[in-house]
Coordinates of C-alpha atoms and ligand atoms in Angstrom, one line a residue:
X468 CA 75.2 -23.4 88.6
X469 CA 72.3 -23.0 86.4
X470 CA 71.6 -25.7 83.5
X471 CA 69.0 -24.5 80.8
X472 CA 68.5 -25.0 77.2
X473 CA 66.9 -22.7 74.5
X474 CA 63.9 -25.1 72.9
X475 CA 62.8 -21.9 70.7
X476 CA 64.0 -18.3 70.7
X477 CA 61.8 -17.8 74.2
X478 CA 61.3 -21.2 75.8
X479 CA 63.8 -22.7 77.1
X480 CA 64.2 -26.5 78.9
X481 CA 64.8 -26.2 82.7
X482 CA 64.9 -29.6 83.7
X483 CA 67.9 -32.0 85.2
X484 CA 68.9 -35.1 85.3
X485 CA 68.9 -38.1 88.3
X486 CA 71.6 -40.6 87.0
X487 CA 72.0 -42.0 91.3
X488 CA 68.3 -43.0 91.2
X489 CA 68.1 -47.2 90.7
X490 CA 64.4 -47.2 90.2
X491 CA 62.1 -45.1 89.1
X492 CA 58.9 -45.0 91.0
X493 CA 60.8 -47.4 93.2
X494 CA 60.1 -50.0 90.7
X495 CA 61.3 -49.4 87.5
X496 CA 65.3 -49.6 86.8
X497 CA 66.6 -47.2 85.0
X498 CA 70.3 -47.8 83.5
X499 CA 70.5 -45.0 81.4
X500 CA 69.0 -42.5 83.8
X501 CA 66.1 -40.2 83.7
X502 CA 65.2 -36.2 83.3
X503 CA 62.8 -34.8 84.9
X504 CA 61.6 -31.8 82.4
X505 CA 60.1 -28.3 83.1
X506 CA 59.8 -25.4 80.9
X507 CA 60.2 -21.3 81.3
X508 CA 58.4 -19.0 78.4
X509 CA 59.8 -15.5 78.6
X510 CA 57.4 -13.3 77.3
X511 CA 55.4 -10.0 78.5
X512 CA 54.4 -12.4 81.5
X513 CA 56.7 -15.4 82.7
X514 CA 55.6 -18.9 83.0
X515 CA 57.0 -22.3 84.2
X516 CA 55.3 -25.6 83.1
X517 CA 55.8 -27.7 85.8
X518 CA 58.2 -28.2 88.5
X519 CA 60.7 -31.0 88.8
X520 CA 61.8 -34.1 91.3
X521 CA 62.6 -32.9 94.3
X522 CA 66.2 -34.6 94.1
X523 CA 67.0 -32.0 91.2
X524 CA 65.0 -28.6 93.7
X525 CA 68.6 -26.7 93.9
X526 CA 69.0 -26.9 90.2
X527 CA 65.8 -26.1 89.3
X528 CA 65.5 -22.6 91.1
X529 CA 68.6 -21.8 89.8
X530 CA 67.8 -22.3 86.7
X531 CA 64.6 -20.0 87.3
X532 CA 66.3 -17.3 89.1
X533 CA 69.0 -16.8 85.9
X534 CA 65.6 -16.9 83.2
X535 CA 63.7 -14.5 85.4
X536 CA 66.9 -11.9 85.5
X537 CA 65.2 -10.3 88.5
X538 CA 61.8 -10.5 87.3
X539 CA 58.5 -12.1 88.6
X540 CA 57.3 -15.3 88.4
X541 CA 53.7 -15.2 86.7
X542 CA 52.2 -18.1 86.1
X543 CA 53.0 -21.9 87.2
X544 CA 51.5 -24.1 84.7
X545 CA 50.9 -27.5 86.7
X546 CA 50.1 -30.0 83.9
X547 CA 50.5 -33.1 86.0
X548 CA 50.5 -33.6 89.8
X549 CA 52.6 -36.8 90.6
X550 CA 55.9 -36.0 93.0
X551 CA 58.3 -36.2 90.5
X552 CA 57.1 -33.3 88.7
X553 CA 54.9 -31.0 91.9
X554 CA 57.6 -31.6 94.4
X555 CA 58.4 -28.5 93.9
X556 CA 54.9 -26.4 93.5
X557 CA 55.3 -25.0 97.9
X558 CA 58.6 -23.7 97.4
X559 CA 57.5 -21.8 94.1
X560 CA 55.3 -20.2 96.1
X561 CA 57.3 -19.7 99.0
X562 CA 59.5 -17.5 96.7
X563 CA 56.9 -16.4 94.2
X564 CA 53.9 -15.3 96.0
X565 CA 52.6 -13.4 93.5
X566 CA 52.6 -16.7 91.1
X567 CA 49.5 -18.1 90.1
X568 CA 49.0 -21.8 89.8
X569 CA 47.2 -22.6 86.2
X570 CA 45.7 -26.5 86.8
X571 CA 42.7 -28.7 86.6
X572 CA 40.0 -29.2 89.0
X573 CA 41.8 -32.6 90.1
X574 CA 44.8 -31.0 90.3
X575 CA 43.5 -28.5 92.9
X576 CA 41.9 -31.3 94.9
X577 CA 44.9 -33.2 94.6
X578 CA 46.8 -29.5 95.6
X579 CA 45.2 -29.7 99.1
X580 CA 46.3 -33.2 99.6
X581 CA 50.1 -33.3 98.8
X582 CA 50.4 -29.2 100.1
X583 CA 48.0 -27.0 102.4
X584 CA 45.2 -24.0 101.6
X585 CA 48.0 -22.0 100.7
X586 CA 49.1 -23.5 97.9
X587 CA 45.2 -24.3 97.1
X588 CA 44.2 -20.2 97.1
X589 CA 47.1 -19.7 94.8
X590 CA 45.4 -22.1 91.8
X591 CA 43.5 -20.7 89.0
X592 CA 41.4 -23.6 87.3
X593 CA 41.4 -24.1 83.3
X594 CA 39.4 -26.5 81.8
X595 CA 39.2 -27.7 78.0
X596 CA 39.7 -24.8 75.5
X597 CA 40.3 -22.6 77.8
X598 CA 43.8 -20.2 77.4
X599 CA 45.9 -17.5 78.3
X600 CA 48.2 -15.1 76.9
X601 CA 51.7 -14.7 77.6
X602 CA 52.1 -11.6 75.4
X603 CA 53.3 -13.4 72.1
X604 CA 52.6 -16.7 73.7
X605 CA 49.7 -18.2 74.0
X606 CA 49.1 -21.6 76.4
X607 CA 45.8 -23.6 75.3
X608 CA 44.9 -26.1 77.9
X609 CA 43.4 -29.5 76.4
X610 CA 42.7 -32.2 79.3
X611 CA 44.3 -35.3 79.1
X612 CA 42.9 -37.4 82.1
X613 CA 44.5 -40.6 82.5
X614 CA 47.4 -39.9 80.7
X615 CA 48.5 -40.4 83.5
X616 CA 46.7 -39.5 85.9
X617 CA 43.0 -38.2 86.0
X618 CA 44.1 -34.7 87.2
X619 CA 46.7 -34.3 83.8
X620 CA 46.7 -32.1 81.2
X621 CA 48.8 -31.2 78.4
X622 CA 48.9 -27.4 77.0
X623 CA 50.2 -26.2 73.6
X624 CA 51.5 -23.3 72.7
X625 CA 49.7 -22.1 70.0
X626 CA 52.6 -19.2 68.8
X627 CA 55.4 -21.5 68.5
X628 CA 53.6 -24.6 68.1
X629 CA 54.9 -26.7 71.0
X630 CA 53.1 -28.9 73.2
X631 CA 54.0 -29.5 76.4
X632 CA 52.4 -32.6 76.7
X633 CA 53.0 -34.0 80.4
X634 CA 53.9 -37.7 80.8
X635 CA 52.7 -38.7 77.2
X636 CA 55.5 -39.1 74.8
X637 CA 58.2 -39.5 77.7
X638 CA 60.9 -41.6 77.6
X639 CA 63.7 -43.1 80.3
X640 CA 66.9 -42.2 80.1
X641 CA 69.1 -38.4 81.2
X642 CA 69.2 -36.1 78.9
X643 CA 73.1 -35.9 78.3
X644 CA 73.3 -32.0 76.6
X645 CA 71.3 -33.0 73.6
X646 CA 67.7 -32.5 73.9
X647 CA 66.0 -32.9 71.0
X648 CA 65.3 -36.3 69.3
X649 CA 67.2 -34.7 66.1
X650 CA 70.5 -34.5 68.4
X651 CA 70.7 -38.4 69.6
X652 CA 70.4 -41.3 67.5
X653 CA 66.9 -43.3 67.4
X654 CA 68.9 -46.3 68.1
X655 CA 67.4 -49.5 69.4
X656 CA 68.6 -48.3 73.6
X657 CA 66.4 -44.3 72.9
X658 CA 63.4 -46.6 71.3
X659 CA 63.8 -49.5 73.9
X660 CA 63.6 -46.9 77.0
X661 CA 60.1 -45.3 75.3
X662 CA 58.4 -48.2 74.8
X663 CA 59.4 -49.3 78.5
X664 CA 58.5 -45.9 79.9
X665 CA 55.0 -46.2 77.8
X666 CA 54.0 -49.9 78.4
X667 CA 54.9 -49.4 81.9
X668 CA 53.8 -46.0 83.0
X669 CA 51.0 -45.4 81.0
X670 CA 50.2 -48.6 78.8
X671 CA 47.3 -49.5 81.3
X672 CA 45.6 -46.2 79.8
X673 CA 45.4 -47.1 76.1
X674 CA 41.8 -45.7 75.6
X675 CA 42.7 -42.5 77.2
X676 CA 46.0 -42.0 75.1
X677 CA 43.8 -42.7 71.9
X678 CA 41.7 -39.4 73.3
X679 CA 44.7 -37.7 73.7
X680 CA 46.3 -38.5 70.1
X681 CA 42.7 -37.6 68.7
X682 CA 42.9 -34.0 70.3
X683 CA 46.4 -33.3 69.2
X684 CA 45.9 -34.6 65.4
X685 CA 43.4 -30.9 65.5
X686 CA 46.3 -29.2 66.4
X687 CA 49.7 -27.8 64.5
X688 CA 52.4 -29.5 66.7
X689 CA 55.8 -28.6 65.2
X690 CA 57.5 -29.8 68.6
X691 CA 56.5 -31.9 71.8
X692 CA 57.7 -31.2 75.4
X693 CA 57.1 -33.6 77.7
X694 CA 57.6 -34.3 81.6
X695 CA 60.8 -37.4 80.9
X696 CA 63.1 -37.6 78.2
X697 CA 64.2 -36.1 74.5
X698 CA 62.0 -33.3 73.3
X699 CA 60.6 -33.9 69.9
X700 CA 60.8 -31.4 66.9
X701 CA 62.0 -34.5 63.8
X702 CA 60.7 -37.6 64.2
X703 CA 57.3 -36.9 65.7
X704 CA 55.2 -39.4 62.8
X705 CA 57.8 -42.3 64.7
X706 CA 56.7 -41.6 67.6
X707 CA 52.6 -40.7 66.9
X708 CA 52.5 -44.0 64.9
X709 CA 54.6 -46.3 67.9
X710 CA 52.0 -44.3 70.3
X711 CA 49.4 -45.1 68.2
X712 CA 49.8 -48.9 68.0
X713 CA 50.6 -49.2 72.1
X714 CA 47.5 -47.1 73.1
X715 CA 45.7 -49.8 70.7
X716 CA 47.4 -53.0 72.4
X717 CA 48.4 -53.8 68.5
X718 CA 51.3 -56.1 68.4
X719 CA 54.4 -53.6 67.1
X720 CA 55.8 -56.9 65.0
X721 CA 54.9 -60.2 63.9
X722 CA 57.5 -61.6 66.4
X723 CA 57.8 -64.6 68.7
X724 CA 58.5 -64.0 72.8
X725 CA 59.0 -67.4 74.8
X726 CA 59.2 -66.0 78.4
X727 CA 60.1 -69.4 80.5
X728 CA 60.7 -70.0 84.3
X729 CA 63.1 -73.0 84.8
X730 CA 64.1 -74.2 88.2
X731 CA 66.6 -76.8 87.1
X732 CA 66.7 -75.9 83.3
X733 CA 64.7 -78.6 82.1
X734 CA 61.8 -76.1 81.2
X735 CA 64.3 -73.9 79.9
X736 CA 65.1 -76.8 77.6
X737 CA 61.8 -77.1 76.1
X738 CA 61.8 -73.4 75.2
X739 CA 65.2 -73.7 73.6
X740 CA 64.1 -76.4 71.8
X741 CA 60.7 -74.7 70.3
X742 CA 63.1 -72.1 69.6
X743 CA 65.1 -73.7 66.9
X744 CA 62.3 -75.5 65.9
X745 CA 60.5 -72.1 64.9
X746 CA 63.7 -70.6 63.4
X747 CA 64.3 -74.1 61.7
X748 CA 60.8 -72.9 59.8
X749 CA 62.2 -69.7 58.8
X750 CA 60.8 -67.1 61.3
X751 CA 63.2 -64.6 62.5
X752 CA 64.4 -62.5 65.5
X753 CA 62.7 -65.1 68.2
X754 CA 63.3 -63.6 71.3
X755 CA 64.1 -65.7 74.6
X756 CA 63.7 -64.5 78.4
X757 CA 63.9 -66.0 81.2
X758 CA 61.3 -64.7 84.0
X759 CA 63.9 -64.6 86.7
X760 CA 66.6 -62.7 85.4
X761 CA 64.7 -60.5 83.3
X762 CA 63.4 -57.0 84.6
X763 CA 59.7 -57.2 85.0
X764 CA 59.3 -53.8 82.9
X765 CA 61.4 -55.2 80.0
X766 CA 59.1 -58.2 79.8
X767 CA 56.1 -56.2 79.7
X768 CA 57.9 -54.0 76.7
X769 CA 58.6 -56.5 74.6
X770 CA 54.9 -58.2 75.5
X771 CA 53.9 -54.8 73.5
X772 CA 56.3 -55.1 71.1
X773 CA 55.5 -58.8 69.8
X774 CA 52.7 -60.4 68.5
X775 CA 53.0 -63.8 69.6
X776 CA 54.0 -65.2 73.1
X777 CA 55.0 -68.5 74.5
X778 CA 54.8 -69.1 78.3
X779 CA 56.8 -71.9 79.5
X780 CA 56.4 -73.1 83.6
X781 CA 56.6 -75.5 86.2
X782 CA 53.8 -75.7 88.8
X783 CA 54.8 -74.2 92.0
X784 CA 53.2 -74.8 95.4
X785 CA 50.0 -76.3 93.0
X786 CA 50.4 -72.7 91.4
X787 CA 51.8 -70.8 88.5
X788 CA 55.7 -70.1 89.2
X789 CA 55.3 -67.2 91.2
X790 CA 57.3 -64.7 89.1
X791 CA 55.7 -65.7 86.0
X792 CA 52.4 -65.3 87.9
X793 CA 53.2 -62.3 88.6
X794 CA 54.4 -61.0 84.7
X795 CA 50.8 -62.3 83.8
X796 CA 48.6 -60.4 86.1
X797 CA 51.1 -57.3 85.3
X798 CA 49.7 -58.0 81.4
X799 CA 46.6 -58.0 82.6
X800 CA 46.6 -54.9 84.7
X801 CA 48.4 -53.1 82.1
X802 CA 45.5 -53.8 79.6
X803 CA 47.5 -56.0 77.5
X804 CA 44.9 -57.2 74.5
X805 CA 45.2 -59.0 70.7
X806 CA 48.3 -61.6 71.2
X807 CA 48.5 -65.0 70.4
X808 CA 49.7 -67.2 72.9
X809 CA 51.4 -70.6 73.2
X810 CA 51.4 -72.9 76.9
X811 CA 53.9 -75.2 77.9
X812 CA 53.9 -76.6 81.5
X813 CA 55.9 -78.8 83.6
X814 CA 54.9 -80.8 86.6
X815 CA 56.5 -83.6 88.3
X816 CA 53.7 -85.0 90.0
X817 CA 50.6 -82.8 89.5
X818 CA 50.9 -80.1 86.5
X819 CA 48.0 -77.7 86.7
X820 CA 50.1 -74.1 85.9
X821 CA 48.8 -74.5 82.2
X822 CA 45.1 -74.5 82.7
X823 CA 45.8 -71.7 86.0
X824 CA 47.6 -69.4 83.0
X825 CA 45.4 -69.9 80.1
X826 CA 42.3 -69.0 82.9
X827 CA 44.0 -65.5 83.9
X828 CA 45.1 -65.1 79.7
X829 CA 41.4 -65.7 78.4
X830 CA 40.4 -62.7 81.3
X831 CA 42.2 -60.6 78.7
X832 CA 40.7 -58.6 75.9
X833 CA 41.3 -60.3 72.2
X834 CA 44.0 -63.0 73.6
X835 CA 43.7 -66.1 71.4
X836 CA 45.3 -69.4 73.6
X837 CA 46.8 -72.0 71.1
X838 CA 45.2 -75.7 71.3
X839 CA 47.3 -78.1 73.5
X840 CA 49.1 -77.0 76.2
X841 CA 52.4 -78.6 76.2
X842 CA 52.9 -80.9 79.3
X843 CA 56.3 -81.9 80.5
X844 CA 56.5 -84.3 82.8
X845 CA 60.3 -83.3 84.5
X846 CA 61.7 -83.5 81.2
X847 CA 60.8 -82.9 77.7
X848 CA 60.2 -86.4 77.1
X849 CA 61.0 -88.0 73.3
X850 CA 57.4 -88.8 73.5
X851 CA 56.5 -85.3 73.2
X852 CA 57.8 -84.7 69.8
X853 CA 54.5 -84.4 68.3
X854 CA 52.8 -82.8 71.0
X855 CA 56.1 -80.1 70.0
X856 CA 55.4 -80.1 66.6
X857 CA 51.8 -79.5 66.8
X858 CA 52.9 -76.1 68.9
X859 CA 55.4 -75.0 66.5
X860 CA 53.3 -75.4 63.8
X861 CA 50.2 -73.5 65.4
X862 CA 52.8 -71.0 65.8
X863 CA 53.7 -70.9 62.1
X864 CA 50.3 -71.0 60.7
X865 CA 49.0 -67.8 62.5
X866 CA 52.9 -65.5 61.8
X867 CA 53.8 -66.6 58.9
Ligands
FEO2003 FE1 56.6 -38.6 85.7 FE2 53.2 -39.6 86.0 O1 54.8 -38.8 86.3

């Protein structure tokens, strides 16, 4: 049973929902779900931007067959190529022959890989500035490689003033009836989920978003469509300025992270104790997480969110704790740049994860390390009070 929802008086949202799937990309979890969007214009000539997961394919076709009323398909707008939005491009075809693939020259190539000449013969390539006409509608194509991937590009609609801007702007979580950003409240879950799907998804890509957010500011957006999550028509200066910090690696807050690996809680200790020393000196909403209970993709949102981080962990196997190791080199994959970070390390016999982190860290773009790492010994020893001290107050002196 068909699924839609009007967006304007002739484009409508023809997307679903996966609420089953655990993790996204087989990575990322996803509590609160995730849409996977597409769009029909109904206009002298029909057009669908994009296709959907191929979990939601029955749904989808439905939901085309009841907007076409019996007529054609003319033109598939294919903005981005990864699965979860071309799984469906064949079958299109299939029962659309006459359709006509609108993409980018990557997308073509990338056409022949995931489908067959078929599908490749069907593709009309745009490139920047170039357009077409719907009738009343009109789709400008403006390329947005990167963003996610290097075949992507977003188009606006220059009539109605929407753009239907592929993975940029996307969020996690279902679309549950309300679609626009007006309909839900910006609580701290809807902001949470975009700043996950961002850091994680596309945060690697900052340069390339600032492009992106450059091109759009020439345009008259009044509402942006994109491939996951709410469509925006009310708060899209919240969203443009969040966007605008992330693609720049600028902290969102002058806020404290200690992320801290503990095997037997005595490293745990140590960041507890900074902790209370740090809100003992009057700085606020400190935020604790501990690396092995704590979703990779969160860690890396808040990393994005805060301006300052503290790393606390034991040597492992002469190493860094492996799951902290492995939240460090996701920071520095995903670009992460212009924090201030604090070291604490524990060793029993030969402590060496504080000079292995602050060696991956100073890799990094803009990342100042704090003087000092903090060596525990086991235990935060009493003897360590001022080698405490000296961290919190480094701390202080650069927030506050
Ligand atoms: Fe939801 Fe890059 O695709």
């Amino acid at each position: 049973m068909k699924c839609t929802r009007k967006i304007t008086e002739n484009i409508f949202w023809i997307g679903g929902n996966d609420r089953r799937l655990a993790l996204f990309e087989n990575i990322f979890p996803i509590k609160r779900g995730v849409s996977y969007n597409s769009y029909f214009i109904r206009d002298d000539k029909t057009a669908v931007i994009d296709t959907v997961d191929a979990a939601i394919s029955k749904l989808f076709f439905e939901n085309i067959e009841y907007l076409l009323n019996g007529r054609s398909l003319d033109y598939l707008i294919v903005n981005h190529m990864e699965p979860d939005h071309s799984a469906n491009i064949e079958e299109i075809v299939r029962r659309y022959p006459d359709v006509t693939i609108v993409c980018s020259v990557m997308a073509e190539k990338m056409m022949g890989n995931f489908f067959n000449e078929t599908i490749v013969k069907k593709c009309m390539l745009v490139k920047e500035g170039d357009k077409i006409s719907l009738g009343t509608h009109e789709l400008n194509f403006v390329m947005a490689p990167m963003v996610h991937w290097p075949e992507c590009m977003v188009s606006y609609e220059s009539s109605e003033k929407v753009l239907f801007s592929a993975d940029a702007f996307g969020t996690f979580g279902a679309i549950n009836g309300n679609v626009f950003d007006d309909e839900v409240e910006l609580d701290s879950e809807v902001m949470r989920d975009a700043r996950r799907y961002y850091t994680n998804i596309v945060g690697k890509y900052g340069q390339q978003v600032q492009a992106l957010l450059k091109k759009s500011a020439a345009l008259d957006i009044k509402m942006i469509a994109p491939l996951h999550g709410l469509v925006w028509r009310k708060n899209l200066d919240i969203l443009l300025e969040k966007y605008d910090k992330w693609s720049k690696y600028e902290p969102e807050e002058k806020a404290v992270m200690i992320v801290y690996a503990s095997m037997y809680g005595n490293t745990e200790n140590a960041a507890d104790i900074l902790a209370v020393k740090l809100a003992e000196e009057g700085v606020k909403n400190i935020v604790v997480y501990d690396v092995s209970n704590t979703d990779l993709s969160e860690l890396i949102a808040e990393t994005f969110r805060c301006s300052h981080l503290v790393l606390a962990c034991p040597t492992y196997n002469s190493g860094i704790y492996p799951l902290m190791e492995h939240y460090i080199l996701d920071m520095k994959a995903l670009n992460v740049q212009n924090r201030i970070v604090g070291l604490i390390e524990n060793g029993s016999w030969a402590p060496t994860a504080g000079n292995q982190m602050k060696k991956i860290i100073e890799e990094m773009k803009n990342m100042t390390v704090l003087d000092h790492i903090l060596r525990l010994d086991s235990t935060l020893a009493e003897s360590k009070e001022d080698d405490m001290e000296s961290l919190k107050e480094a701390i202080c002196k650069s927030l506050l």
